[in-house]
Coordinates of C-alpha atoms in Angstrom, one line a residue:
M21 CA -46.7 10.0 5.0
D22 CA -47.7 13.5 3.9
R23 CA -51.4 12.4 3.8
L24 CA -51.0 11.0 7.4
I25 CA -49.5 14.3 8.6
R26 CA -52.2 16.3 6.9
G27 CA -54.9 14.1 8.4
F28 CA -53.4 14.5 11.9
D29 CA -53.2 18.3 11.4
Q30 CA -56.8 18.4 10.3
V31 CA -58.0 16.4 13.3
A32 CA -55.9 18.6 15.7
S33 CA -57.2 21.7 14.1
F34 CA -60.8 20.4 14.4
V35 CA -60.5 19.4 18.0
G36 CA -58.7 22.7 18.9
G37 CA -61.3 24.8 17.1
V38 CA -64.2 23.0 18.8
F39 CA -62.8 23.5 22.3
I40 CA -62.0 27.2 21.6
M41 CA -65.6 27.7 20.4
I42 CA -67.0 25.9 23.6
F43 CA -64.7 28.1 25.7
D44 CA -66.0 31.2 24.0
V45 CA -69.6 30.1 24.4
G46 CA -69.0 29.6 28.1
K47 CA -67.5 33.1 28.4
S48 CA -70.6 34.6 26.7
I49 CA -73.3 32.8 28.8
P50 CA -73.3 35.6 31.5
R51 CA -74.7 37.9 28.7
L52 CA -77.6 35.5 28.1
P53 CA -80.3 37.8 29.8
R54 CA -79.6 40.4 27.0
S55 CA -80.1 37.8 24.3
L56 CA -83.4 36.3 25.6
H57 CA -85.2 37.2 22.3
L58 CA -82.6 35.3 20.3
L59 CA -82.8 32.3 22.7
V60 CA -86.6 32.2 22.4
E61 CA -86.3 32.3 18.6
Q62 CA -83.8 29.4 18.6
M63 CA -86.0 27.4 21.0
M64 CA -88.9 27.7 18.7
S65 CA -86.8 26.7 15.7
M66 CA -85.0 23.8 17.4
G67 CA -87.9 22.6 19.5
V68 CA -91.3 23.5 18.3
D69 CA -90.5 23.2 14.6
S70 CA -88.9 19.8 15.1
L71 CA -91.9 18.3 16.9
P72 CA -93.7 17.0 13.8
I73 CA -90.8 14.9 12.5
V74 CA -89.8 13.8 16.0
C75 CA -93.3 12.6 16.8
L76 CA -93.6 10.9 13.4
T77 CA -90.4 8.9 13.8
S78 CA -91.1 8.1 17.4
V79 CA -94.6 6.6 16.9
F80 CA -93.2 4.2 14.3
I81 CA -90.2 3.3 16.5
G82 CA -92.5 2.5 19.4
M83 CA -94.8 0.4 17.1
V84 CA -92.0 -1.7 15.6
T85 CA -90.2 -2.1 19.0
T86 CA -93.4 -3.5 20.5
F87 CA -94.0 -5.9 17.6
Q88 CA -90.4 -7.1 17.7
A89 CA -90.4 -7.5 21.5
H90 CA -93.5 -9.6 21.3
F91 CA -92.2 -11.7 18.4
Q92 CA -88.9 -12.4 20.2
T93 CA -90.4 -13.3 23.6
Q94 CA -93.8 -14.8 22.9
D95 CA -92.7 -18.4 23.6
Y96 CA -90.5 -17.6 26.6
V97 CA -91.8 -15.0 29.0
P98 CA -95.3 -13.6 30.0
V99 CA -96.7 -10.9 27.8
V100 CA -96.4 -8.4 30.7
Y101 CA -92.7 -8.3 29.9
V102 CA -93.4 -6.9 26.4
S103 CA -94.2 -3.4 27.7
M104 CA -91.2 -3.6 30.1
S105 CA -88.9 -4.3 27.2
V106 CA -90.4 -1.5 25.1
S107 CA -90.3 1.1 27.8
K108 CA -86.7 0.3 28.8
A109 CA -85.5 0.2 25.2
I110 CA -87.2 3.6 24.5
M111 CA -86.1 5.4 27.6
I112 CA -82.5 4.2 27.7
E113 CA -81.5 4.1 24.0
L114 CA -84.1 4.6 21.3
G115 CA -85.7 7.8 22.5
P116 CA -82.5 9.9 23.0
I117 CA -80.5 8.5 20.2
M118 CA -83.2 8.7 17.5
T119 CA -84.3 12.1 18.6
G120 CA -80.7 13.3 18.6
L121 CA -80.0 11.9 15.1
V122 CA -83.3 13.4 13.7
V123 CA -82.6 16.8 15.2
A124 CA -78.9 16.6 14.0
G125 CA -80.2 16.2 10.4
R126 CA -82.8 18.9 10.6
V127 CA -81.4 21.5 12.9
G128 CA -77.6 20.9 12.7
S129 CA -77.7 21.2 8.9
S130 CA -79.9 24.3 9.2
I131 CA -77.4 26.0 11.6
A132 CA -74.4 25.2 9.4
A133 CA -76.2 26.4 6.3
E134 CA -77.3 29.7 7.9
L135 CA -74.0 30.5 9.6
G136 CA -72.0 29.3 6.5
T137 CA -74.0 31.6 4.3
M138 CA -73.3 34.5 6.7
K139 CA -69.6 33.5 6.7
V140 CA -69.1 33.4 2.9
T141 CA -71.1 36.7 2.4
E142 CA -68.9 38.3 5.1
Q143 CA -71.8 39.1 7.4
I144 CA -69.9 37.6 10.3
D145 CA -66.9 39.8 9.5
A146 CA -69.3 42.8 9.6
L147 CA -70.4 41.8 13.1
E148 CA -66.8 41.9 14.2
T149 CA -66.3 45.2 12.6
L150 CA -69.3 46.5 14.7
A151 CA -67.6 45.2 17.8
I152 CA -70.3 42.4 18.2
D153 CA -68.9 39.0 19.3
P154 CA -70.1 36.5 16.7
V155 CA -69.9 33.6 19.0
G156 CA -71.9 35.3 21.8
Y157 CA -74.4 36.7 19.3
L158 CA -74.9 33.7 17.0
V159 CA -73.6 30.5 18.7
M160 CA -74.4 30.9 22.4
P161 CA -78.3 31.2 22.0
R162 CA -78.2 28.1 19.7
F163 CA -76.1 26.2 22.3
V164 CA -78.3 27.0 25.2
S165 CA -81.4 26.3 23.1
G166 CA -80.0 22.9 22.2
I167 CA -79.2 21.8 25.8
I168 CA -82.7 22.9 26.9
M169 CA -84.9 21.7 24.0
L170 CA -83.3 18.3 23.3
P171 CA -84.4 16.9 26.7
V172 CA -87.9 18.3 26.2
L173 CA -88.0 16.7 22.7
V174 CA -86.8 13.4 24.1
I175 CA -89.5 13.4 26.8
I176 CA -92.2 14.0 24.1
S177 CA -90.6 11.4 21.8
E178 CA -90.6 8.7 24.5
A179 CA -94.2 9.4 25.4
V180 CA -95.3 9.2 21.7
A181 CA -93.2 6.1 21.2
I182 CA -94.7 4.3 24.2
L183 CA -98.2 5.4 23.0
G184 CA -97.5 3.9 19.6
G185 CA -96.3 0.7 21.2
L186 CA -99.5 0.6 23.3
L187 CA -101.7 0.9 20.2
V188 CA -99.9 -2.0 18.5
A189 CA -100.0 -4.1 21.7
V190 CA -103.7 -3.6 22.3
F191 CA -105.1 -3.5 18.7
G192 CA -102.5 -5.6 16.9
L193 CA -101.2 -8.2 19.3
G194 CA -104.2 -8.7 21.6
I195 CA -102.5 -7.7 24.8
S196 CA -104.9 -6.1 27.2
L197 CA -104.4 -2.4 28.2
H198 CA -104.2 -3.4 31.9
T199 CA -101.4 -5.9 31.2
F200 CA -99.4 -3.4 29.1
L201 CA -99.7 -0.6 31.7
T202 CA -98.9 -3.0 34.5
G203 CA -95.6 -3.9 32.8
L204 CA -94.8 -0.3 32.4
R205 CA -95.5 0.5 36.0
I206 CA -93.9 -2.3 37.9
H207 CA -90.6 -2.1 36.0
F208 CA -90.2 1.7 35.8
L209 CA -86.9 3.0 37.1
A210 CA -86.4 6.8 37.4
R211 CA -82.6 6.2 36.8
E212 CA -83.3 5.0 33.3
L213 CA -85.5 8.0 32.5
F214 CA -82.9 10.5 33.8
G215 CA -80.0 8.6 32.1
G216 CA -81.7 9.2 28.8
L217 CA -82.3 12.9 29.6
I218 CA -78.6 13.3 30.5
K219 CA -77.7 11.9 27.0
A220 CA -80.2 14.4 25.4
F221 CA -78.5 17.3 27.3
F222 CA -75.1 16.4 25.7
F223 CA -76.7 15.7 22.3
G224 CA -78.2 19.1 22.2
G225 CA -74.9 20.8 22.9
I226 CA -73.1 18.6 20.3
I227 CA -75.7 19.5 17.5
A228 CA -75.4 23.2 18.2
I229 CA -71.6 23.3 18.4
M230 CA -71.0 21.1 15.3
G231 CA -73.5 23.1 13.2
S232 CA -72.0 26.4 14.4
Y233 CA -68.3 25.3 14.0
H234 CA -68.7 24.0 10.5
G235 CA -70.8 27.1 9.5
F236 CA -68.0 29.4 10.8
E237 CA -65.4 27.3 8.9
A238 CA -67.3 27.5 5.5
R239 CA -65.3 28.7 2.6
G240 CA -65.8 29.0 -1.2
G241 CA -69.4 30.2 -1.8
A242 CA -72.4 28.0 -2.2
E243 CA -70.3 24.8 -2.7
G244 CA -68.4 25.5 0.6
V245 CA -71.7 26.0 2.4
G246 CA -72.9 22.6 1.1
R247 CA -69.7 21.0 2.3
A248 CA -70.1 22.6 5.8
T249 CA -73.7 21.4 6.0
T250 CA -72.7 17.8 5.2
R251 CA -69.8 17.9 7.7
A252 CA -72.0 19.3 10.4
V253 CA -74.5 16.4 10.1
V254 CA -71.8 13.7 9.8
S255 CA -69.8 15.0 12.7
S256 CA -72.9 15.5 14.9
S257 CA -74.1 12.0 14.2
V258 CA -70.7 10.4 14.9
L259 CA -70.2 12.4 18.1
I260 CA -73.8 11.5 19.3
L261 CA -73.1 7.8 18.8
I262 CA -69.7 8.0 20.6
S263 CA -71.0 10.1 23.5
N264 CA -74.0 7.8 23.8
Y265 CA -71.7 4.9 24.5
L266 CA -69.5 6.8 27.0
I267 CA -72.5 8.2 28.9
A268 CA -74.1 4.8 29.0
R269 CA -70.9 3.3 30.5
L270 CA -71.0 6.0 33.2
V271 CA -74.7 6.1 34.1
F272 CA -75.7 2.4 33.7
R273 CA -72.8 0.6 35.3

């Protein structure tokens, strides 16, 4: 019973703390013009520096998706439907979800480690002593950068994944370039593209908030920073999967 009560208390504390941080970030957004240099710095870190790993994972996702789509449908439907299956799977699910999970692992852990180190070395306390709002100074630029850069990364990820699928289709499966591009064109729906970008918008916010929250909650030196980093990645990944389902239910009904 005691463990159940402690578990409920921890969940309530986590949910309350996250909502308070989101509220504080919202209050500090009007001060964004004074923090543009911090925003640009975070956009470079979250977006540009994540491009190599996002592109590498995306090209192989596109390649294996094309191979599997052809393998599963080759005796039942015309090959023009292979590119249709690939594009829909990538735009609706694989592009946003894989990019979100990759960035959660690379950027979410980095945010938690950086802010956690600042917390245990009392640098965040020093900011408060200097009358500088730590959430506005440290969290808000990361949050805005996340909701801007994740959709950009998803667009690039989807383009690279479809390119990878095209290469496998043309050079590995013998599907003509014209047939592959025709399948992409005649079955393209803007709603599916924008649905994936809506997911990316929320995923970016989740990654920034989870990394920042667990960094601010870090205790106990290097070991505590390690625990905060792990919790940031795990909580980001779980919330990305949950929100992916909820947004899909709303957008693709």
